[in-house]
Short mmCIF file of C-alpha atoms in Angstrom, two decimals:
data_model
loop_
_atom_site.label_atom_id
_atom_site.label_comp_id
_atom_site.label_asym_id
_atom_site.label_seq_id
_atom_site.Cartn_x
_atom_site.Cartn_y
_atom_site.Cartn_z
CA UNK A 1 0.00 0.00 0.00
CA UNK A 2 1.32 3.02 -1.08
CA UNK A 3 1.46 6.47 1.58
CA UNK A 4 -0.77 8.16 -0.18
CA UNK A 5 -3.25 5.32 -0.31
CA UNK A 6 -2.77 5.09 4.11
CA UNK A 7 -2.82 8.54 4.38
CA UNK A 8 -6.39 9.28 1.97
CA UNK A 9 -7.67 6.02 3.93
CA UNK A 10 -6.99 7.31 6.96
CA UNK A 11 -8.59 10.81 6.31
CA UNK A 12 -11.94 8.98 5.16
CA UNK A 13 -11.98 6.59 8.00
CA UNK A 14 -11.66 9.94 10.69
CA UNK A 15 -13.67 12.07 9.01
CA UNK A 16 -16.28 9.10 9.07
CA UNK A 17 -16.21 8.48 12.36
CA UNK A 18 -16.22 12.24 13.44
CA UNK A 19 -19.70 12.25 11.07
CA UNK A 20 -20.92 8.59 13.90
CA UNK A 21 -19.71 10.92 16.98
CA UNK A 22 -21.97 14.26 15.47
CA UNK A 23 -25.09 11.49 15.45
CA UNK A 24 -24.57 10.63 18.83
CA UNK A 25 -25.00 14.99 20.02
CA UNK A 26 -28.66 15.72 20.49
CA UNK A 27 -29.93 19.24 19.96
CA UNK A 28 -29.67 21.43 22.65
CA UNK A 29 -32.98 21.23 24.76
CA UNK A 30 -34.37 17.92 23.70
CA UNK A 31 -35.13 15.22 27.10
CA UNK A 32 -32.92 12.62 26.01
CA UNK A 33 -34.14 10.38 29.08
CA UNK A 34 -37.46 11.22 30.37
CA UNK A 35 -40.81 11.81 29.70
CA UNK A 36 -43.28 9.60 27.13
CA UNK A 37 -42.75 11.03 23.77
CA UNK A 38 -38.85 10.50 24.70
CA UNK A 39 -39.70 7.03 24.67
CA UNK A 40 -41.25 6.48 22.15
CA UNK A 41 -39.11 8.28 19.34
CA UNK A 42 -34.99 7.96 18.47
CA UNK A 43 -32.96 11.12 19.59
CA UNK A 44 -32.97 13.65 17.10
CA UNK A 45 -29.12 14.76 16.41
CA UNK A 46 -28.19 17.86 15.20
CA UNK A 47 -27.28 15.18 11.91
CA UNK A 48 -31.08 14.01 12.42
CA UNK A 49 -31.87 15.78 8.62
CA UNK A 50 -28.67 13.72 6.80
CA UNK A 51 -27.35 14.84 3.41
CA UNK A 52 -31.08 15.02 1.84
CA UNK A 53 -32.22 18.12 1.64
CA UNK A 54 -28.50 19.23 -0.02
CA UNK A 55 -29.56 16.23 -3.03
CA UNK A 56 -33.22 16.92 -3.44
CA UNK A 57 -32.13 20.92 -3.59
CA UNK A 58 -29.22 19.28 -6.26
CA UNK A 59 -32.06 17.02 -8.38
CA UNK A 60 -34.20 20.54 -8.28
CA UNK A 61 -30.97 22.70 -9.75
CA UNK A 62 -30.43 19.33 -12.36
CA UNK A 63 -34.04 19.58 -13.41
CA UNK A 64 -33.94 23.15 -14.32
CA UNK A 65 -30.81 22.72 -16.22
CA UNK A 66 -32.41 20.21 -18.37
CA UNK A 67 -35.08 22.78 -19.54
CA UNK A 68 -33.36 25.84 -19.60
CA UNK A 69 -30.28 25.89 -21.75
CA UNK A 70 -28.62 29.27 -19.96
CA UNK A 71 -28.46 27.06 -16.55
CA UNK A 72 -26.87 24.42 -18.70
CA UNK A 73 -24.61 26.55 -20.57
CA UNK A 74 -23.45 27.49 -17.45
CA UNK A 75 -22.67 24.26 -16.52
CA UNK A 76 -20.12 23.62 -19.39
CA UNK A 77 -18.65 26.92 -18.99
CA UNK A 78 -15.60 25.91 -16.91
CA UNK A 79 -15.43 26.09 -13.01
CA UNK A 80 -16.24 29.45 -12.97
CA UNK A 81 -19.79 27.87 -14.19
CA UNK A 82 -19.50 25.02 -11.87
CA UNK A 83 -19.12 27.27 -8.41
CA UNK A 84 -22.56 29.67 -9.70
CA UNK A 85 -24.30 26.36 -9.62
CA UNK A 86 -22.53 24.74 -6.24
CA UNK A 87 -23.47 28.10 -4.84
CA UNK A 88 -27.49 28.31 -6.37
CA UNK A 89 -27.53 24.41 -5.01
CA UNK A 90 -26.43 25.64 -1.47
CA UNK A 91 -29.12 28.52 -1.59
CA UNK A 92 -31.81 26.07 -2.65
CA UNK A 93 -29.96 23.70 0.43
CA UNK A 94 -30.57 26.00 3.11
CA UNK A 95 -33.68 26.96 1.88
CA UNK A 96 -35.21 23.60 2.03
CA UNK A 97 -33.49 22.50 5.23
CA UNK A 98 -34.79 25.35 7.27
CA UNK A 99 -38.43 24.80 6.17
CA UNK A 100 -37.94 20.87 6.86
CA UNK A 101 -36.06 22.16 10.42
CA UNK A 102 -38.43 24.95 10.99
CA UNK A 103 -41.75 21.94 10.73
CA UNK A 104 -39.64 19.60 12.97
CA UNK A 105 -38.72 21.72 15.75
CA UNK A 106 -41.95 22.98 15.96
CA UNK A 107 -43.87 19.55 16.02
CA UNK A 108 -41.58 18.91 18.28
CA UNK A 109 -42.34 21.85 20.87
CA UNK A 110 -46.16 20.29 20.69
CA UNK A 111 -45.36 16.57 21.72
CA UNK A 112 -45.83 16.39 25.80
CA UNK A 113 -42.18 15.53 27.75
CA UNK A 114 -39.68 15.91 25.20
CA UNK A 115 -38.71 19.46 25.30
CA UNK A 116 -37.53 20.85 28.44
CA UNK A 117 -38.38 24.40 27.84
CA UNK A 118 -40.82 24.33 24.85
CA UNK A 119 -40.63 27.91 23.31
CA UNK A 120 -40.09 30.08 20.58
CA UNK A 121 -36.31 29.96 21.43
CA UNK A 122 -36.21 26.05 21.55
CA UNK A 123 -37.73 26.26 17.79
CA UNK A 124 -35.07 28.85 17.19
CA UNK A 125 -32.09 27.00 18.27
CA UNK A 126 -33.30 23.62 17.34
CA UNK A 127 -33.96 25.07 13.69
CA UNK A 128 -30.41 26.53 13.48
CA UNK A 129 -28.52 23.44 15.21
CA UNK A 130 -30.43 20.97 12.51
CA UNK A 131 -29.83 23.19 9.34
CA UNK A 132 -25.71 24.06 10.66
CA UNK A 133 -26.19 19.96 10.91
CA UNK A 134 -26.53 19.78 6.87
CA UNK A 135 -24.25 22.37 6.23
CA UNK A 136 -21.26 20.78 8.56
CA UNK A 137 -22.05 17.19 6.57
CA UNK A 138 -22.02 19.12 2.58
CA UNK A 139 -18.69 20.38 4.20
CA UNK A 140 -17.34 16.51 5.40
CA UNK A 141 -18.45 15.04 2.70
CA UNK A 142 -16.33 17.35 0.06
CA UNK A 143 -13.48 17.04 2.39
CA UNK A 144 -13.85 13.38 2.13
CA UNK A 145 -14.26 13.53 -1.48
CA UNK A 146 -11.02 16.04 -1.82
CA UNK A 147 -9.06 14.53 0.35
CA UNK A 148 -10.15 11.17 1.24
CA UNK A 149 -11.16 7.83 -0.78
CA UNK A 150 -14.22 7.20 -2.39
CA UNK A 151 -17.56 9.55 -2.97
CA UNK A 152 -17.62 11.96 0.46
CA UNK A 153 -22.09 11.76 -0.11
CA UNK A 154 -22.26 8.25 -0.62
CA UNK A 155 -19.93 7.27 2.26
CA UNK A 156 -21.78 9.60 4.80
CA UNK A 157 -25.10 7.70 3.34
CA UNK A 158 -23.52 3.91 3.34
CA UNK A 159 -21.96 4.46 6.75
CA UNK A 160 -25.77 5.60 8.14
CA UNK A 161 -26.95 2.59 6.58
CA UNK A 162 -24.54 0.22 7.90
CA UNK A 163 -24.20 1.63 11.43
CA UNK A 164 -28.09 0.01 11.87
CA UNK A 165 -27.30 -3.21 10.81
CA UNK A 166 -25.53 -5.01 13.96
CA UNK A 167 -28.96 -3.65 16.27
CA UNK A 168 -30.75 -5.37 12.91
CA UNK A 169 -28.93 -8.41 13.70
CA UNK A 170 -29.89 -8.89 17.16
CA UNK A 171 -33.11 -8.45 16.48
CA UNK A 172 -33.41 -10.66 14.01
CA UNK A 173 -31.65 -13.28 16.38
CA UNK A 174 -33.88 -12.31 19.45
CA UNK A 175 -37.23 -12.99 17.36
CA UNK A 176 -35.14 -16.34 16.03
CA UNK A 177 -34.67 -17.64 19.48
CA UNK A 178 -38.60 -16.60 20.89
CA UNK A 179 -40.19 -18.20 17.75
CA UNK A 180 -41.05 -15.03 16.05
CA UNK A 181 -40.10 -15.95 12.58
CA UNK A 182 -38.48 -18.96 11.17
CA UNK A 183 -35.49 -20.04 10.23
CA UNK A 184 -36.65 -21.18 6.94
CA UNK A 185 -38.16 -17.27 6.71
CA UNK A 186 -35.02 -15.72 7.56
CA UNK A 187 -32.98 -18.14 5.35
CA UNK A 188 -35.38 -17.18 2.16
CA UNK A 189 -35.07 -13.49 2.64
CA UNK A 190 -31.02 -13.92 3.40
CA UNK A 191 -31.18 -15.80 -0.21
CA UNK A 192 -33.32 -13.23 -1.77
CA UNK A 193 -30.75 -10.12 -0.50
CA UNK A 194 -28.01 -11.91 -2.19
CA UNK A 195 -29.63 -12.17 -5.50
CA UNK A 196 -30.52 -8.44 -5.26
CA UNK A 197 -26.65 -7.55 -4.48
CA UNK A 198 -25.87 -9.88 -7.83
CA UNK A 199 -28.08 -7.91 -9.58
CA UNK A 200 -26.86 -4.58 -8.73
CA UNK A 201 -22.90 -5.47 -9.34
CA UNK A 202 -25.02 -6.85 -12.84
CA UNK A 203 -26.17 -4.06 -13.65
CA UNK A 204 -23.89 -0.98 -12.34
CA UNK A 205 -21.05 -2.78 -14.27
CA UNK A 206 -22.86 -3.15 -17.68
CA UNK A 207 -22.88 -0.83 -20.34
CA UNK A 208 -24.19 -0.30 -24.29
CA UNK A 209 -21.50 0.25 -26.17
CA UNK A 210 -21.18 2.18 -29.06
CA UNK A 211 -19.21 1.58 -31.77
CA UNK A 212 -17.09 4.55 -33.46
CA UNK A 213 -14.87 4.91 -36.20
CA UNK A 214 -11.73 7.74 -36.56
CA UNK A 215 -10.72 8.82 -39.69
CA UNK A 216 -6.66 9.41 -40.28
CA UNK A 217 -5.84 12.57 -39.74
CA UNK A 218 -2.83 15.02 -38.62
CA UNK A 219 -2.07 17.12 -35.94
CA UNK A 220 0.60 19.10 -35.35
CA UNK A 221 3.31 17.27 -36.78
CA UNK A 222 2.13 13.81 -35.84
CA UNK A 223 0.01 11.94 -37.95
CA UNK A 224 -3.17 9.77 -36.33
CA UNK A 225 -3.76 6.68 -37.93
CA UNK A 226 -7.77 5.64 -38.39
CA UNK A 227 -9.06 3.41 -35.36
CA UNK A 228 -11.88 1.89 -33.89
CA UNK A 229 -13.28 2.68 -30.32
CA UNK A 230 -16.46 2.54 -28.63
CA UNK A 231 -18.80 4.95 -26.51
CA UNK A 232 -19.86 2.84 -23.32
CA UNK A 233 -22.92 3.95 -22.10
CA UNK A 234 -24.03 2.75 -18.35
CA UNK A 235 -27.16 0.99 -18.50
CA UNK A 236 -27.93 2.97 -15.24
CA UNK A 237 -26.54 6.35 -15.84
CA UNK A 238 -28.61 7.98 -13.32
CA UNK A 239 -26.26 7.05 -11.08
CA UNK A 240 -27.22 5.42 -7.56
CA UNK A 241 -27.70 8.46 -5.11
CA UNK A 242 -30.14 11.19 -6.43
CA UNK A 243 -32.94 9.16 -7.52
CA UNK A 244 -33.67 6.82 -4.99
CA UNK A 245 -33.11 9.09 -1.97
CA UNK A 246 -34.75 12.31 -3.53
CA UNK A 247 -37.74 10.41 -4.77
CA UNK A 248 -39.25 10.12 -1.25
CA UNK A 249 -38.63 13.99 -0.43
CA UNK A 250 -40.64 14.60 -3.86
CA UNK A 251 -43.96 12.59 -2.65
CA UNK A 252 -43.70 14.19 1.25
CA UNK A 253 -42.75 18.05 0.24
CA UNK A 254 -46.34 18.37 -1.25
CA UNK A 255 -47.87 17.55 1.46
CA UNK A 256 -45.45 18.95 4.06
CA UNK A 257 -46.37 22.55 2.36
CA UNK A 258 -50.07 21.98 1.90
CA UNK A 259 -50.26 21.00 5.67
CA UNK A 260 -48.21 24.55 6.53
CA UNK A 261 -51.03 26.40 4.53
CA UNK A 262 -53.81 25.11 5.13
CA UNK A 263 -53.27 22.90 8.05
CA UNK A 264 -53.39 19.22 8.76
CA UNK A 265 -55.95 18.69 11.69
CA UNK A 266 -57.53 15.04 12.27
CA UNK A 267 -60.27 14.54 9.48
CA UNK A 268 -58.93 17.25 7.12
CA UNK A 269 -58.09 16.57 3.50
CA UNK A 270 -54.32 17.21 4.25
CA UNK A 271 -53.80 14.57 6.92
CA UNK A 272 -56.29 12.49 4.61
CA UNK A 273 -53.67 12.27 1.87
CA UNK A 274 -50.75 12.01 4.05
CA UNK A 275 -52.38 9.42 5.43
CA UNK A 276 -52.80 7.41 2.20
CA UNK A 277 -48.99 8.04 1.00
CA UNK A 278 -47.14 6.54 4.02
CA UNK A 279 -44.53 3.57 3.83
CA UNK A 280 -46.01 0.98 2.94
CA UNK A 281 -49.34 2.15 1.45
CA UNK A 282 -50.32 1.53 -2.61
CA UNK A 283 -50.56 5.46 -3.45
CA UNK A 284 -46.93 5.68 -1.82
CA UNK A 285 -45.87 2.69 -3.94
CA UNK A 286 -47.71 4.09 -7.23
CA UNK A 287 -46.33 7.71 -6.87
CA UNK A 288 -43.22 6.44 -5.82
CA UNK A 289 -42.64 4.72 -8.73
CA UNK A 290 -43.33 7.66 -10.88
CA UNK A 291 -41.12 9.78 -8.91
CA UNK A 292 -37.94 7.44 -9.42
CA UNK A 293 -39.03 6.70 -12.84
CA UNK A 294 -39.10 10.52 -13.53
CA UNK A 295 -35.65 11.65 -11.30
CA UNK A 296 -33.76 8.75 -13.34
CA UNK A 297 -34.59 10.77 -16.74
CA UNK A 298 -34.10 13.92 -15.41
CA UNK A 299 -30.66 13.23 -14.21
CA UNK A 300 -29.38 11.12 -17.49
CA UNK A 301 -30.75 14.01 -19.57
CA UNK A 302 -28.71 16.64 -17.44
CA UNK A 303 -25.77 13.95 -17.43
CA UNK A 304 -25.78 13.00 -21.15
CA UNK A 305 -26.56 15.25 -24.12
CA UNK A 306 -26.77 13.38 -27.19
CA UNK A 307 -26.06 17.07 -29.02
CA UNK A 308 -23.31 18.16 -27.17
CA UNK A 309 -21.95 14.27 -27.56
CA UNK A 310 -22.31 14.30 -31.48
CA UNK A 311 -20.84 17.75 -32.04
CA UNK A 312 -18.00 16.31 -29.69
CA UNK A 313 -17.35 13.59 -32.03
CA UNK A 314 -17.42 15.69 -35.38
CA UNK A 315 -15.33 18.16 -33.53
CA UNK A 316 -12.54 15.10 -33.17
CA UNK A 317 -13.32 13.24 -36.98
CA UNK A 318 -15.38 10.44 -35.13
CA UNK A 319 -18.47 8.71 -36.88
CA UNK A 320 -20.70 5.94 -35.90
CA UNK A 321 -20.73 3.08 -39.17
CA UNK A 322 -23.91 3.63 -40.84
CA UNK A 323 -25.08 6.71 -39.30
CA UNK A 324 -24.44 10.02 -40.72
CA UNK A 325 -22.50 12.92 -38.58
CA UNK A 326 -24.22 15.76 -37.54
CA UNK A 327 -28.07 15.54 -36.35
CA UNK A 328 -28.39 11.98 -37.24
CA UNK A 329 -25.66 10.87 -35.11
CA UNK A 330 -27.72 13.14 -32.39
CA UNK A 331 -30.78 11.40 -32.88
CA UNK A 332 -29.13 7.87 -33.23
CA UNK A 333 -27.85 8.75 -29.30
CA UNK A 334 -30.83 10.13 -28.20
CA UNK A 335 -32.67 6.52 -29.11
CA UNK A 336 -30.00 4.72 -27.36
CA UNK A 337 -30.00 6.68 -24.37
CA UNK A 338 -33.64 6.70 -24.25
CA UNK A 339 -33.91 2.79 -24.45
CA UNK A 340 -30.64 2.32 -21.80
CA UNK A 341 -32.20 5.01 -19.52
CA UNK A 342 -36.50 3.19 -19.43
CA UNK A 343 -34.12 0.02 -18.50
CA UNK A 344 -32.11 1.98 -15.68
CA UNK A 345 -35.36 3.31 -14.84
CA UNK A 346 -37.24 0.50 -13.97
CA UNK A 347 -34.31 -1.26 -12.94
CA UNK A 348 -34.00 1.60 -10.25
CA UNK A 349 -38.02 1.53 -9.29
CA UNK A 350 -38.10 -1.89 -8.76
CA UNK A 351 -35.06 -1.62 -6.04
CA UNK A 352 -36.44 1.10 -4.12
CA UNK A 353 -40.11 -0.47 -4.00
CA UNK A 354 -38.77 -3.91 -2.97
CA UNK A 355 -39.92 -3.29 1.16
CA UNK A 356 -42.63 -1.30 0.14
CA UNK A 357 -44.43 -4.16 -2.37
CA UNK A 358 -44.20 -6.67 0.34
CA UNK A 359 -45.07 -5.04 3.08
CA UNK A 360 -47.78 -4.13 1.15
CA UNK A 361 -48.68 -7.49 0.39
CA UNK A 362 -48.02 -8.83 4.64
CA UNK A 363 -44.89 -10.19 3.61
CA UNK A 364 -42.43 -7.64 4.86
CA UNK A 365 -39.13 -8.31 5.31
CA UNK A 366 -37.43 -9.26 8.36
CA UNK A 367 -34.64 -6.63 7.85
CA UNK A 368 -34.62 -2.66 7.54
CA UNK A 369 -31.87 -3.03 4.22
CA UNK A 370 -34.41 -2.41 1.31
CA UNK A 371 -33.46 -2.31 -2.41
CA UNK A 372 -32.48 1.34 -2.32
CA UNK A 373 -29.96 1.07 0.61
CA UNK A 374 -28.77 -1.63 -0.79
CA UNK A 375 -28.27 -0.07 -4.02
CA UNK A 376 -26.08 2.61 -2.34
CA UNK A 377 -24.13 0.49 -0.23
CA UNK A 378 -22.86 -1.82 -2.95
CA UNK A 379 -22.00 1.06 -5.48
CA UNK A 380 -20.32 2.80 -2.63
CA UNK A 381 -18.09 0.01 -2.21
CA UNK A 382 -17.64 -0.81 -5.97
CA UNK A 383 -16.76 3.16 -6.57
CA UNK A 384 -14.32 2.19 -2.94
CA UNK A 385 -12.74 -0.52 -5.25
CA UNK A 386 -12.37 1.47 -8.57
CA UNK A 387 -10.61 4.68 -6.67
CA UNK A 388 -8.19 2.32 -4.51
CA UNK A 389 -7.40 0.90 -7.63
CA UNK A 390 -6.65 3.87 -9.67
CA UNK A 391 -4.48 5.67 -6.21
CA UNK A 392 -2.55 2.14 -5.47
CA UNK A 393 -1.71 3.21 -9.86
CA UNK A 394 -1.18 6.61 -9.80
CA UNK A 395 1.29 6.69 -6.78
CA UNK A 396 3.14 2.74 -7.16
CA UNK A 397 6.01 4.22 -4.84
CA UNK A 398 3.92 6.36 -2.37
CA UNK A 399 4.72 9.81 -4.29
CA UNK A 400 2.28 12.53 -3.30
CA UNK A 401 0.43 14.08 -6.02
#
């Protein structure tokens, strides 16, 4: 191992477990021990709001982009462009995380025993601690990315996951030993994990390639013989974070803002419908499948331009056999996106429904890890693989870059 593999390793692995210590601090005023509503729900850390509302408020800025070609110039103007957009994202991050904050801290103030002095300064602080909370994790998780090993978000996100599962175990074990479920149950859904892992490694690792052919041609005072490439294009080139944890944000922020305005007392229509679209329920499962469905085509149209991609061929004397440069090469990529990206699509919707769909159906499974956590913990550790790879390369005799 080379020192500048130990020494990125060892950033991620500190900067990871300072990110486990900051969910162990509960805001300031909250009865950790004490009272009935303490009981009954998890601390709330000042990390209690994750990394979400920084990726729904980074979908929101990627779905503008897509339909208005200024905000997408601006992307591909350099990283002059890239820091306006970082910057609009963060604006869009705050804003979001001190509504969601705001609606917390002041449900909060309303349940019976868990705030020691429930006022307007409790809502205050507990507002600020939970938004600073998003902001110190955007920060962590560039440093990681920067500086560490591996993608800072999805680490923060795999390392949440993963910090559940050895309580998961011992439940599982305790409801083993009292007769709760069966071995032959647990066995089945052990099984059926596996051969959602296989398909994930399946499916992250294949791609559609396209074939290409260079002309000869000179530059400078070398000449470039003709050759034959291809253009791989990821079956899933959404990518694994944004659309499976933004999705659920999409379905709740409707009704989190219609409750706000017109309020959400017993028997209105708001609590009604928010009643009908929790975990679990068939209009969740329906309009959560549209939502990933949707954020999957959103993001591969913001990630790959079939026009930008065909002028960038012509620009270096590259053609696809049988198609014509220009706008038919365009429209030849924009079919095979489009067929690639209703595969990655589904593919994606059928992960993140997998708990919901039997649950639905009074099968649920006897573990938290659902399709979509699964999804990001696997990728995490295949992207893990791919950059160790690339550093152990780069730096064979521990030479700093």
């Amino acid at each position: 191992m080379s020192r500048e593999l130990a020494r990125r390793i060892a950033f991620t692995i500190g900067a990871l477990l300072l990110f486990r210590l900051g969910t162990q601090i509960p805001v300031a005023g909250v009865a950790v021990h004490g009272g009935f509503a303490a009981n009954k729900i998890a601390p709330l850390s000042i990390f209690s709001l994750s990394l979400f509302p920084y990726l729904t408020a980074a979908i929101l800025v990627q779905l503008v982009a897509v339909v208005w070609r200024r905000l997408r110039a601006l992307e591909r103007s350099g990283e002059a462009g890239r820091r306006k957009l970082a910057r609009i994202t963060l604006i869009l991050t705050l804003l979001l995380a001190t509504f969601q904050a705001f609606g917390i801290a002041s449900t909060m103030r309303q349940m019976p025993g868990l705030v020691v002095h429930p006022g307007d300064w409790f809502v205050l602080s507990a507002t600020v601690s939970l938004v600073g909370g998003v902001f110190v994790l955007i920060w962590l998780s560039e440093q990681i990315t920067r500086r560490g090993i591996g993608n800072g978000l999805a680490l923060v996100l795999t390392v949440s996951i993963v910090a559940s599962l050895p309580s998961d175990v011992a439940t599982l074990l305790t409801q083993l030993r009292r007769g709760a479920i069966s071995g032959n149950v647990l066995v089945s859904n052990a099984v059926f994990l596996i051969v959602v892992v296989a398909l994930i490694v399946f499916v992250e690792r294949a791609r559609r390639n396209v074939p290409v052919q260079f002309a000869a041609r000179r530059v400078g005072e070398r000449s470039l013989p003709s050759r034959s490439a291809v253009l791989p294009l990821k079956i899933n080139s959404a990518g694994y974070l944004l659309p499976v944890t933004v999705a659920p944000w999409a379905i709740s922020l409707p009704v989190i803002f219609a409750g706000f305005i017109f309020g959400a007392d017993d028997g209105s229509w708001v609590e009604t419908i928010s009643a009908h679209l929790q975990f679990g329920e068939k209009a969740h499962i329906v309009f959560g499948s549209i939502a990933v469905f949707a954020l999957a085509f959103v993001y591969t149209a913001f990630v790959i331009d079939p026009d930008h991609a065909a002028e960038s061929l012509a620009r270096q004397g590259g053609v696809i056999p049988g198609v014509t440069p220009g706008e038919a090469t365009a429209s030849y990529l924009d079919r095979v996106v489009s067929l690639t990206t209703v595969i990655g699509a589904s593919y994606l919707t059928a992960l993140s429904l997998i708990p919901e769909v039997f649950l639905a159906y009074g099968n649920a499974l006897v573990y938290k890890m659902g399709g979509g956590a699964a999804l990001i913990v696997v990728c995490t550790i295949l992207d893990l693989q791919t950059q160790v790879r690339e550093v152990s390369l780069t730096n064979p005799g521990g030479v700093r870059r």
